[in-house]
mmCIF file of C-alpha atoms and ligand atoms in Angstrom:
data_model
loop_
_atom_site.group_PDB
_atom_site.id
_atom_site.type_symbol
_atom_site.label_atom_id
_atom_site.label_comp_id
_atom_site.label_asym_id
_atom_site.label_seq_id
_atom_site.Cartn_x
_atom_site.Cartn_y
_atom_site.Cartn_z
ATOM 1 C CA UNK A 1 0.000 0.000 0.000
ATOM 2 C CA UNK A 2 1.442 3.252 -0.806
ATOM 3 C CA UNK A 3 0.608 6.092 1.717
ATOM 4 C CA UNK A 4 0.857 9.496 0.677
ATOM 5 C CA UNK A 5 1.902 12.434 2.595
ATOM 6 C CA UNK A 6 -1.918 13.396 2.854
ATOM 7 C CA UNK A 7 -2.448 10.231 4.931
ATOM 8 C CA UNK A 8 0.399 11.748 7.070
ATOM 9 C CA UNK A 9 -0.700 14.770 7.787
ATOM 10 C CA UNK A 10 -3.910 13.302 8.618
ATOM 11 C CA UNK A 11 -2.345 11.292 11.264
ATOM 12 C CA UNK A 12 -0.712 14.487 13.067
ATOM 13 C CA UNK A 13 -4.205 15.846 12.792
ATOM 14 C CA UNK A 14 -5.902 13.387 14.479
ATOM 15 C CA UNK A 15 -3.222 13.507 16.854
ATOM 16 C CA UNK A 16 -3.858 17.078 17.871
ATOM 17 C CA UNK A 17 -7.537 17.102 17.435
ATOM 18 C CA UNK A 18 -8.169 14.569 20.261
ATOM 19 C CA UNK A 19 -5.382 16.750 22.497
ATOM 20 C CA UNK A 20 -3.807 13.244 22.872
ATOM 21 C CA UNK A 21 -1.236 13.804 25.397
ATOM 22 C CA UNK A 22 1.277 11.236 25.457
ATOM 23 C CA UNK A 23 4.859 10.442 26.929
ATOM 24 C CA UNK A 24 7.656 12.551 26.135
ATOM 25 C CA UNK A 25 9.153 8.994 24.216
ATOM 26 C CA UNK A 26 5.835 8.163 22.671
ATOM 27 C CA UNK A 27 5.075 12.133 21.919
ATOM 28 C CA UNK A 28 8.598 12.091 19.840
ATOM 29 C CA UNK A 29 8.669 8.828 18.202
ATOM 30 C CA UNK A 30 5.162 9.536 16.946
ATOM 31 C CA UNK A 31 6.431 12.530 15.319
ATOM 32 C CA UNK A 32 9.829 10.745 14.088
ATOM 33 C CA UNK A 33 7.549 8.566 12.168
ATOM 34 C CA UNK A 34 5.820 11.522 10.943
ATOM 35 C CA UNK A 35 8.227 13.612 9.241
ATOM 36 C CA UNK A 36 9.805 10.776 7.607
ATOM 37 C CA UNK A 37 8.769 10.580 3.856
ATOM 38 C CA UNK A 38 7.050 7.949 2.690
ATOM 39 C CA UNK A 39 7.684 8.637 -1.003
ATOM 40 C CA UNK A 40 9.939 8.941 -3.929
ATOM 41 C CA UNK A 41 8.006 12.778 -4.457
ATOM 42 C CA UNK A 42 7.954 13.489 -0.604
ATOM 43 C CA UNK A 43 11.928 12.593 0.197
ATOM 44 C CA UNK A 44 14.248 15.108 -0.469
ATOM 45 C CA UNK A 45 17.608 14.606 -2.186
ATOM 46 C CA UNK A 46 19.587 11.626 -3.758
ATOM 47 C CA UNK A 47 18.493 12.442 -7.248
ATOM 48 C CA UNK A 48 20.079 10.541 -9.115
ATOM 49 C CA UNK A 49 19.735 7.453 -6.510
ATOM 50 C CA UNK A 50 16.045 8.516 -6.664
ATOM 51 C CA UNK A 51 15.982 8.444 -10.604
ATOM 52 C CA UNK A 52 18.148 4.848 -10.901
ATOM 53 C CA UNK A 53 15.784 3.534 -8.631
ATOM 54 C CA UNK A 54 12.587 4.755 -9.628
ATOM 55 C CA UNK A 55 13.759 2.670 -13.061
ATOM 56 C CA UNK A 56 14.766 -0.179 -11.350
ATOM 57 C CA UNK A 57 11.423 -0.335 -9.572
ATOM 58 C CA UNK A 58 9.315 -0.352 -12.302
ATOM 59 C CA UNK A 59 11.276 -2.613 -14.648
ATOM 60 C CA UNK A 60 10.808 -5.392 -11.403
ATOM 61 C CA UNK A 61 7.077 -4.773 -11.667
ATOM 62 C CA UNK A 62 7.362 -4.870 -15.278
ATOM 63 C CA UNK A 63 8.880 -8.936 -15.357
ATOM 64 C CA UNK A 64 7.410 -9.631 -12.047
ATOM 65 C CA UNK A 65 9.917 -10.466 -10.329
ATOM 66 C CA UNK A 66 11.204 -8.847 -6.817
ATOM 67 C CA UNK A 67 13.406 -5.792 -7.002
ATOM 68 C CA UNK A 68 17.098 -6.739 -7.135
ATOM 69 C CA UNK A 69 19.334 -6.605 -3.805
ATOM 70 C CA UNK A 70 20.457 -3.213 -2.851
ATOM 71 C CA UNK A 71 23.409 -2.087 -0.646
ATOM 72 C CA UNK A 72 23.365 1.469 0.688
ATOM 73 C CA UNK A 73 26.714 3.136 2.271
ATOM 74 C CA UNK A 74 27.519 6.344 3.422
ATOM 75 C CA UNK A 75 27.713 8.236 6.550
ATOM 76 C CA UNK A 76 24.817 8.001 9.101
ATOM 77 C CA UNK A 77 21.679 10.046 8.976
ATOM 78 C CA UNK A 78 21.879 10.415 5.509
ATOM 79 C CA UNK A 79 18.790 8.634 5.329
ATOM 80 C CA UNK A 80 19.999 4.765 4.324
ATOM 81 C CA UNK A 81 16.572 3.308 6.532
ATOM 82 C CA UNK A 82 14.367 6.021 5.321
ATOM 83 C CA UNK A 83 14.964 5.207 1.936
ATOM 84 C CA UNK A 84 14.733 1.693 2.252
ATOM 85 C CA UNK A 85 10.974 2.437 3.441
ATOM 86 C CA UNK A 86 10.246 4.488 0.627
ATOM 87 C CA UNK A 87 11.410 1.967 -1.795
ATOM 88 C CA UNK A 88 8.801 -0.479 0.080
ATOM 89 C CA UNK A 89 6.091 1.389 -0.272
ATOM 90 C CA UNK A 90 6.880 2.407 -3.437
ATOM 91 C CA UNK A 91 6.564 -1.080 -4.601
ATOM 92 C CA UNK A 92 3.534 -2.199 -2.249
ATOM 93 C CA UNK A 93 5.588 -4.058 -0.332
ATOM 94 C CA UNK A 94 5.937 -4.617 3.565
ATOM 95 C CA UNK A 95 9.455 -4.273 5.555
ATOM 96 C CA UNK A 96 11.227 -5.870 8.378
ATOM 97 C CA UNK A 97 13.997 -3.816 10.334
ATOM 98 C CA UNK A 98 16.473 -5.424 11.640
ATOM 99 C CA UNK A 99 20.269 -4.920 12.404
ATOM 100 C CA UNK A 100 23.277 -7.332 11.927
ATOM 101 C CA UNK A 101 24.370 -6.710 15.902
ATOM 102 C CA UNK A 102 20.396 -8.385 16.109
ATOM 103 C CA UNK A 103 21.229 -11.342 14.205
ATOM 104 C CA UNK A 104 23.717 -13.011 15.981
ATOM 105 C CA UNK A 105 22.672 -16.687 16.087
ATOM 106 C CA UNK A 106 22.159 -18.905 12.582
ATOM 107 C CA UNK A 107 18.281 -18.868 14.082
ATOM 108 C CA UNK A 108 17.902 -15.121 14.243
ATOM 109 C CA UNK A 109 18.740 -15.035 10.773
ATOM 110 C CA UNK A 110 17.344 -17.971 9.582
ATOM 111 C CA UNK A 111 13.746 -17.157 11.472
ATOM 112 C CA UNK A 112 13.581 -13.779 9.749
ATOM 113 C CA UNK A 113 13.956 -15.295 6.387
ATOM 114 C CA UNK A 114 11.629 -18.027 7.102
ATOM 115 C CA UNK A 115 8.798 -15.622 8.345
ATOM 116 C CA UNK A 116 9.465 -13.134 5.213
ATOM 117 C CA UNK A 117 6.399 -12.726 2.906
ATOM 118 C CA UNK A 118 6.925 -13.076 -0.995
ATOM 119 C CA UNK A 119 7.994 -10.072 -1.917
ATOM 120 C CA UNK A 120 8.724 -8.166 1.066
ATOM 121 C CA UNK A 121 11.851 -6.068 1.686
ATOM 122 C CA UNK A 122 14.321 -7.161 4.438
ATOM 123 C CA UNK A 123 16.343 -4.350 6.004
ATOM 124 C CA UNK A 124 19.572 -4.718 7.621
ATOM 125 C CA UNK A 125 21.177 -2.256 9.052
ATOM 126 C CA UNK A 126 25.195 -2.089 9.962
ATOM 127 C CA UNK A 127 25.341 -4.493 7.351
ATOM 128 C CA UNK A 128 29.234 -5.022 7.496
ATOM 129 C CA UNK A 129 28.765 -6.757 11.057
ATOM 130 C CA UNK A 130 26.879 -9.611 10.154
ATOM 131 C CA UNK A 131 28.883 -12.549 11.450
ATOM 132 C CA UNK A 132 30.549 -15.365 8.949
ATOM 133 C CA UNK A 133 27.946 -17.938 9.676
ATOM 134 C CA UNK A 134 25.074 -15.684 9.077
ATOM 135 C CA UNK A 135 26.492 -14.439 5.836
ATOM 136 C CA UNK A 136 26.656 -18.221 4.979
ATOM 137 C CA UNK A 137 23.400 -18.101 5.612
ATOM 138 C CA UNK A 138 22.284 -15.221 3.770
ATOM 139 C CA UNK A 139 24.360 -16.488 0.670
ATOM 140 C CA UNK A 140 21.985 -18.758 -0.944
ATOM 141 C CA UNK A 141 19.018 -17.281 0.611
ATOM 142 C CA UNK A 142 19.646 -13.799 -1.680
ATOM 143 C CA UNK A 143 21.001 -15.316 -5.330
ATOM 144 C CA UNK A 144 18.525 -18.653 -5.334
ATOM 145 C CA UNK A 145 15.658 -18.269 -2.431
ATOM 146 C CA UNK A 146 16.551 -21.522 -0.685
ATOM 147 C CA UNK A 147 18.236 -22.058 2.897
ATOM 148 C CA UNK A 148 20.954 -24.954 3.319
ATOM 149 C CA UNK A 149 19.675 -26.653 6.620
ATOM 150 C CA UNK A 150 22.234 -29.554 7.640
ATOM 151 C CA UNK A 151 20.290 -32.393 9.523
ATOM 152 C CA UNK A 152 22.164 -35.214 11.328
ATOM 153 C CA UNK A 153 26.127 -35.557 12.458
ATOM 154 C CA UNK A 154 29.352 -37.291 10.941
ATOM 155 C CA UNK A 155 28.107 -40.028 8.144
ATOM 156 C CA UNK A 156 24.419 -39.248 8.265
ATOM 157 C CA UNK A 157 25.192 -35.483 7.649
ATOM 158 C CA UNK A 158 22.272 -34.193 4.922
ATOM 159 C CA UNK A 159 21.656 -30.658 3.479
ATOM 160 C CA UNK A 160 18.471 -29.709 2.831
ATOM 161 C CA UNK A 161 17.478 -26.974 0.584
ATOM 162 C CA UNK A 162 14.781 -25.130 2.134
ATOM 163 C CA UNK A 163 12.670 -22.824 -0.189
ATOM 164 C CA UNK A 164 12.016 -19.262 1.614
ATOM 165 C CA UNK A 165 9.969 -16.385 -0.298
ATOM 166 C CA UNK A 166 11.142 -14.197 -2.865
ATOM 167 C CA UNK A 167 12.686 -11.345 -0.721
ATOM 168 C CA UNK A 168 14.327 -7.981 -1.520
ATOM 169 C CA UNK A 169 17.274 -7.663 0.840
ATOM 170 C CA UNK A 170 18.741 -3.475 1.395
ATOM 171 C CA UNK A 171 21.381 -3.240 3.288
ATOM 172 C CA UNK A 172 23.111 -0.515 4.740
ATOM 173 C CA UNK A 173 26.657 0.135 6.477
ATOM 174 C CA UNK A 174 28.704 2.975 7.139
ATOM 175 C CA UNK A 175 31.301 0.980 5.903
ATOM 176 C CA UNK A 176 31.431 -0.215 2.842
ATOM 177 C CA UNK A 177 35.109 -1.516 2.657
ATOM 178 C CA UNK A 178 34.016 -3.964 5.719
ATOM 179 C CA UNK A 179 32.102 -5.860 3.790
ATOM 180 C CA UNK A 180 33.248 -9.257 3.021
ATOM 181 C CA UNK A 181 33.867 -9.116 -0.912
ATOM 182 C CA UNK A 182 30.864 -12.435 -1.344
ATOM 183 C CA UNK A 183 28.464 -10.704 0.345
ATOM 184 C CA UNK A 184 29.252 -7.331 -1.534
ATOM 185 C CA UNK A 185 29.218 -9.357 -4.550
ATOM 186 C CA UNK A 186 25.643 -10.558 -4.252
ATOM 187 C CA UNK A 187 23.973 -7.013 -4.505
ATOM 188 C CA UNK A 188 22.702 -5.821 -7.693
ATOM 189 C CA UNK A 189 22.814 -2.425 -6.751
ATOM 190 C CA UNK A 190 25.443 -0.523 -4.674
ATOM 191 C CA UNK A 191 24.932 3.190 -4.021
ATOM 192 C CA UNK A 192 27.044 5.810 -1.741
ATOM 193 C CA UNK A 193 24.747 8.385 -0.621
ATOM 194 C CA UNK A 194 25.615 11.775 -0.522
ATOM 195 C CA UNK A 195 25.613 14.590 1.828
ATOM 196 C CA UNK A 196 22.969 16.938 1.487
ATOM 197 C CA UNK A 197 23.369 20.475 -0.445
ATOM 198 C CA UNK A 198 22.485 23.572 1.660
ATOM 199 C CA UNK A 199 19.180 23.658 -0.498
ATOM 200 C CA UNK A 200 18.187 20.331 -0.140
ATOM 201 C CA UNK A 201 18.712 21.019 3.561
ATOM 202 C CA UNK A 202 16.752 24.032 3.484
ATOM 203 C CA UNK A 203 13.400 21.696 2.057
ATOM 204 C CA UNK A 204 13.961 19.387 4.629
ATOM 205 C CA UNK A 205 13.887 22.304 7.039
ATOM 206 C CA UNK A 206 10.538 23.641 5.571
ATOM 207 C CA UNK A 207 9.130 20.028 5.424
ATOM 208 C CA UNK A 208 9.902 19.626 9.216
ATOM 209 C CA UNK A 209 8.843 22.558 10.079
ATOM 210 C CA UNK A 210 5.515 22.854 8.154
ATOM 211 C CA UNK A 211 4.565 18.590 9.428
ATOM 212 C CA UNK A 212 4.932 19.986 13.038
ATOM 213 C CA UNK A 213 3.594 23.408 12.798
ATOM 214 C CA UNK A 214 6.428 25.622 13.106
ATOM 215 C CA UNK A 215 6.613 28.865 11.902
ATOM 216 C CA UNK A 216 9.799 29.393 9.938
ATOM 217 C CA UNK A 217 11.327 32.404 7.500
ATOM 218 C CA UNK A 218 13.328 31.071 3.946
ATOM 219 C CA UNK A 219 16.426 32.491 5.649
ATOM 220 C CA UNK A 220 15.320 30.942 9.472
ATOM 221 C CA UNK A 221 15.044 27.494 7.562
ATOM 222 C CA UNK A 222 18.205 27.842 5.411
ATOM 223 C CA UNK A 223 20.124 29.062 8.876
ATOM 224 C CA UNK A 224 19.551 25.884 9.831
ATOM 225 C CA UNK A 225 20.146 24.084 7.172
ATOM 226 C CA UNK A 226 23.770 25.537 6.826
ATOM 227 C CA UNK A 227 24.719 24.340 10.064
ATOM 228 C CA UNK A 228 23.224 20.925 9.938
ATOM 229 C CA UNK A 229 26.588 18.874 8.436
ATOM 230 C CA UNK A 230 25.091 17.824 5.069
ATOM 231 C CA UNK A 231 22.444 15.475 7.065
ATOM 232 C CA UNK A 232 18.839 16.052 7.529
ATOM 233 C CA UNK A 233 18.521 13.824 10.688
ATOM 234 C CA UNK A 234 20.756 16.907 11.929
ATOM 235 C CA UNK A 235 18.770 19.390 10.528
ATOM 236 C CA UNK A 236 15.466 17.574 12.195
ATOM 237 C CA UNK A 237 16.919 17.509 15.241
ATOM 238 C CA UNK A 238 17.862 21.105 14.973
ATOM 239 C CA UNK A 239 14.774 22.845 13.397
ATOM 240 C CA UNK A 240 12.831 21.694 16.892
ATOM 241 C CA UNK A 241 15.872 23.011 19.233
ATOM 242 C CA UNK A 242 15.043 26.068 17.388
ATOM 243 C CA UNK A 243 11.762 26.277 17.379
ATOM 244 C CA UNK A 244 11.787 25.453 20.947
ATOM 245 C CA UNK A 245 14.259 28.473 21.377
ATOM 246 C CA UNK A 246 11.794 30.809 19.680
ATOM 247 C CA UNK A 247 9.104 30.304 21.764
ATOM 248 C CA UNK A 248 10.704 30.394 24.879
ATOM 249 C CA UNK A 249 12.677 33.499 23.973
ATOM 250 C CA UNK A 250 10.862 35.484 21.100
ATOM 251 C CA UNK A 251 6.861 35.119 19.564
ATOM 252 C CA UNK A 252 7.800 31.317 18.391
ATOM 253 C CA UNK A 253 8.374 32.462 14.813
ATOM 254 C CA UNK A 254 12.036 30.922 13.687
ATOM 255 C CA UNK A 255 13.833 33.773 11.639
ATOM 256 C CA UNK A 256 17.732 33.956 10.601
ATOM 257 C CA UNK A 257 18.752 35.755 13.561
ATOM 258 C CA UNK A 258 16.993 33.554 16.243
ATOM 259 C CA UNK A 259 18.068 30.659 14.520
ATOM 260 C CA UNK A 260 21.621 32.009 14.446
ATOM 261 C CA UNK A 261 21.146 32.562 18.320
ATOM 262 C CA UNK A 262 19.622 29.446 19.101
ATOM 263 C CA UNK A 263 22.505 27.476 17.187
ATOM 264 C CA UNK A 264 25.293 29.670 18.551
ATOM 265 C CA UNK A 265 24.128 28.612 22.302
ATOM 266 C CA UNK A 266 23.978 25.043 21.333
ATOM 267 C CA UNK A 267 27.369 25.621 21.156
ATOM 268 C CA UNK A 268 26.952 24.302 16.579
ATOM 269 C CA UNK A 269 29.061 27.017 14.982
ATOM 270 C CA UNK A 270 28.736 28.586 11.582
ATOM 271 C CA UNK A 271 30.446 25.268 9.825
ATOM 272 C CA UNK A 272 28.410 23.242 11.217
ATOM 273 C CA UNK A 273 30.801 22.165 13.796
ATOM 274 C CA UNK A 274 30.235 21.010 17.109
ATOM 275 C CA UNK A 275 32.237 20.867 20.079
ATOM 276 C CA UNK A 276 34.207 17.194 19.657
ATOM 277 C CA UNK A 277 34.423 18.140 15.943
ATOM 278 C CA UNK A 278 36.475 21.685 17.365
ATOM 279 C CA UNK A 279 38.187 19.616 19.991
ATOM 280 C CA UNK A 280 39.825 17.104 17.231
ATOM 281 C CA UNK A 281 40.350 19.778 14.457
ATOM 282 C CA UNK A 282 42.476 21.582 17.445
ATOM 283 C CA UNK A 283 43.805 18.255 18.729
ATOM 284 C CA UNK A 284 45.787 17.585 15.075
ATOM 285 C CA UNK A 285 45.837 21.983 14.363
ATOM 286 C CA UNK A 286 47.526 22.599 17.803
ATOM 287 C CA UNK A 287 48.521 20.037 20.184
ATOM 288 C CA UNK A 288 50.120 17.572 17.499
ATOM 289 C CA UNK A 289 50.867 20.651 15.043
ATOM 290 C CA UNK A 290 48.999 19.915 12.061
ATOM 291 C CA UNK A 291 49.469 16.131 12.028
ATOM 292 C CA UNK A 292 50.152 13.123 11.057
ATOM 293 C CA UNK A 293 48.093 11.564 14.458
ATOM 294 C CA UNK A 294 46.713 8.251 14.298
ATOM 295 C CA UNK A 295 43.355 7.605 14.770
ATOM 296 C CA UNK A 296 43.820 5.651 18.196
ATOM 297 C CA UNK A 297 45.929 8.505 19.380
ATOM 298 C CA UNK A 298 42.857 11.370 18.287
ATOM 299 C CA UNK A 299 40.261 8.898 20.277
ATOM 300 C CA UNK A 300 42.461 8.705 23.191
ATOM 301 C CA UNK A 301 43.064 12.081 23.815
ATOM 302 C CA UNK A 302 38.976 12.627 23.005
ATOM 303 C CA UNK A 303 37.911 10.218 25.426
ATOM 304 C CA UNK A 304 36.018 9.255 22.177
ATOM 305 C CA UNK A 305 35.623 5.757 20.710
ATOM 306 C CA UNK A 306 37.872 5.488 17.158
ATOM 307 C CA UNK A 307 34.876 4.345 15.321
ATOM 308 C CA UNK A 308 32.617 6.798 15.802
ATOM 309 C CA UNK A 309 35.204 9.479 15.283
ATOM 310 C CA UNK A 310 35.647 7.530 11.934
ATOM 311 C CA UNK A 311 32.008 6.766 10.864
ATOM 312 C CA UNK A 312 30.706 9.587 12.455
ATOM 313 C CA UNK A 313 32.793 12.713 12.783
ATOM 314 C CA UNK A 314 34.996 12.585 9.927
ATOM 315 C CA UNK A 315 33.468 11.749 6.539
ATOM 316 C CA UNK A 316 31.584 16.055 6.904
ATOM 317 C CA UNK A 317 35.565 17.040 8.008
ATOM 318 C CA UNK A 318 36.912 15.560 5.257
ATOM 319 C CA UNK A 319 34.035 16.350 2.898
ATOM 320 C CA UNK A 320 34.487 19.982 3.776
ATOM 321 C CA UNK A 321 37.819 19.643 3.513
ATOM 322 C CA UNK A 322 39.076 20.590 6.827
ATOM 323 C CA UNK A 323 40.987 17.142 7.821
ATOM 324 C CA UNK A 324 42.658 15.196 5.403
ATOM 325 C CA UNK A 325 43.307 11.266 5.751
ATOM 326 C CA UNK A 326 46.867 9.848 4.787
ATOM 327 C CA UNK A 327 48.958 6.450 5.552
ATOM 328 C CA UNK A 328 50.737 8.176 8.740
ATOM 329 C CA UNK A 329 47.319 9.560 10.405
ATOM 330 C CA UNK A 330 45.216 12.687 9.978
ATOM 331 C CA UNK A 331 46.525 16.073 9.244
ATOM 332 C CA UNK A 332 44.763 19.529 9.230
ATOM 333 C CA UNK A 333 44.326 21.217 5.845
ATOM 334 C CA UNK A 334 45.761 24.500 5.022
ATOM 335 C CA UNK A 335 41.781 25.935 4.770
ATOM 336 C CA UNK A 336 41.034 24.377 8.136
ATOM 337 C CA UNK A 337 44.138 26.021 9.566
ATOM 338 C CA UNK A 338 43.096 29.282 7.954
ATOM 339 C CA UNK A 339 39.471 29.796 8.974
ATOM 340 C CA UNK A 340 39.894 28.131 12.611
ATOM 341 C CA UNK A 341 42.885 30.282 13.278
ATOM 342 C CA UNK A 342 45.029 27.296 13.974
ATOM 343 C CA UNK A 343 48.747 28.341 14.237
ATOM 344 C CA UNK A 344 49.994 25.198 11.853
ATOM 345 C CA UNK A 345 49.103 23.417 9.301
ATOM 346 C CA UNK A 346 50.643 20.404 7.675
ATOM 347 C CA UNK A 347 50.311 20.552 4.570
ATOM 348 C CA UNK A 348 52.220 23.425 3.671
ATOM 349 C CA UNK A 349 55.105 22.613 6.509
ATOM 350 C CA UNK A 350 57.366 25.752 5.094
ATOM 351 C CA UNK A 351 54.834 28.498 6.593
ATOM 352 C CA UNK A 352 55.691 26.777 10.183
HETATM 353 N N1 ADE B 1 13.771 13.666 6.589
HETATM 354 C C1 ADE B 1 14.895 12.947 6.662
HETATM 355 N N2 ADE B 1 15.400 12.717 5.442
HETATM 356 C C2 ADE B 1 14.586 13.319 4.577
HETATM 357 C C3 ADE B 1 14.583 13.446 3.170
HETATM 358 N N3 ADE B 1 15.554 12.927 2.417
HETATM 359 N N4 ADE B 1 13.586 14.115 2.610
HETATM 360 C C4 ADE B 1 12.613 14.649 3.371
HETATM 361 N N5 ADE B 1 12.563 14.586 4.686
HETATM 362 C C5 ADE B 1 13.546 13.913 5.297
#
């Protein structure tokens, strides 16, 4: 069933008109679910992933047959799950969430399968953690729709091919170079997706806002957007800091300079960047002047784990240009060095 961003705002309606009033968890996950699009017209961005798949889609309906496997990387919050949703409904199909931390027995993976319906789409999420035996698993299960179930020990030893629905399996990982080359292998599509330009931001912004009834100026939303890292779960998160800002401090209408304001005391500064984000750029631009460090080294001194500064901090830095990865560790760029005010940088070592 495809629902349409009519039947959406009908929900919040209904929500408000019976002056429901929920849990703070409920009262937010209700309108998380909300503001995500449930359409190819309704989400924002990814055009040309939007466009490929859009083709994709209706070739599959065209012979019949499920949609091909498809294997979505990128940095997080770039919308990997949201997508995969749309792409469901898109086709008529139902969904099952799951992540690969979730699916760490053969019978987690091999009861999902088993209770898939014929053409539904199987989500996994963190896709590169999936263990060796559940990839074994998955193996037959996504080229030829049959599990390998062994029955019996030593002579006795039988494999049974067990049939299990036609499926659609998306996965998504922040890391595509973890994946096991097999498993990478049996997707028919692979797509990076991108950060998010200022003006796709900005729509997001206006979508948010208008869903849950903020008032918000072109230049309040694109304030936001500019400071929001490329990633509209950040610019979700901060169009309702803002608009909570507003109304405790102004009429509740979200302009440039109160959303300047609002940003400024959340510490996010005019790049986007937040406080670890300063903390490492000054780590490598001060402390180890300009750089080479190694990434164990940065998380150390951040009291941060080296993952998420690597999944989750650095793909905007190095985006934006302000870190830039080699062999011997990270090093601070020349721009970086230049708009932070950081005494050194390393790639030009003759100015220090
Ligand atoms: N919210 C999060 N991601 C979005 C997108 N791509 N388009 C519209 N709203 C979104």
């Amino acid at each position: 069933m495809i629902i349409s961003d009519n039947e959406q705002s009908k929900n919040i309606k209904s929500l408000n008109d019976e002056k429901m009033t929920p849990s703070i968890t409920e009262f937010d996950m209700t309108f998380e679910s909300n503001i995500r699009p449930k359409t190819f017209d309704s989400y924002i961005g990814q055009t040309n992933l939007k466009n490929m798949l859009k083709i994709s889609i209706e070739a599959a309906k065209k012979r019949e047959i499920p949609l091909d496997h498809l294997l979505f990387y990128g940095p997080p919050g770039l919308g990997k799950t949201t997508l995969a949703c749309v792409i469901a409904n898109e086709t008529g199909a139902e969904i099952k969430i799951t992540s690969a931390p979730a699916l760490e027995r053969p019978r987690d993976i091999i009861g999902i399968l088993m209770s898939l319906k014929p053409g539904e789409v199987l989500f996994i999420d963190e896709i590169h953690r999936l263990n060796k035996i559940a990839e074994e698993i998955l193996y037959p299960a996504m080229e030829d729709f049959f599990l390998d179930m062994n029955t019996g020990k030593g002579q006795s030893l039988k494999t049974l091919r067990v049939p299990v629905p036609k499926f659609t399996l998306i996965g998504a990982t922040t890391k595509a170079g973890a994946l096991s080359g097999p498993l990478r292998d049996r997707f028919g599509i692979v797509h990076r997706l991108e950060f998010y330009s200022q003006d796709e931001l900005k729509q997001v912004v206006k979508r948010t806002a208008k869903i849950l009834n903020i008032d918000i100026t072109e230049d309040g939303a694109l304030a936001v957007a500019k400071r929001s890292r490329g990633t509209p779960r950040i610019a979700n998160r901060l169009v309702k800091r803002v608009a909570d800002y507003a109304l405790v401090k102004y009429d509740g209408i979200v302009n440039e300079k109160i959303s300047n304001e609002a940003l400024d005391n959340l510490n996010i500064d005019k790049y986007g960047l937040d406080a670890t984000d300063r903390a490492l750029l000054a780590l490598i631009g001060e402390k180890y002047q300009g750089g080479p460090v190694g990434l164990e080294t940065l998380a150390a001194a951040l009291g941060e784990d080296s993952k998420t500064i690597e999944e989750v901090y650095e793909p905007y830095l190095l985006q934006e240009g302000f870190i830039q990865r080699t062999p011997r560790g990270r090093k601070i760029t020349p721009y970086a060095a230049k708009i932070l005010n950081f005494k050194y940088d390393s790639i030009q070592p003759s100015l220090f």
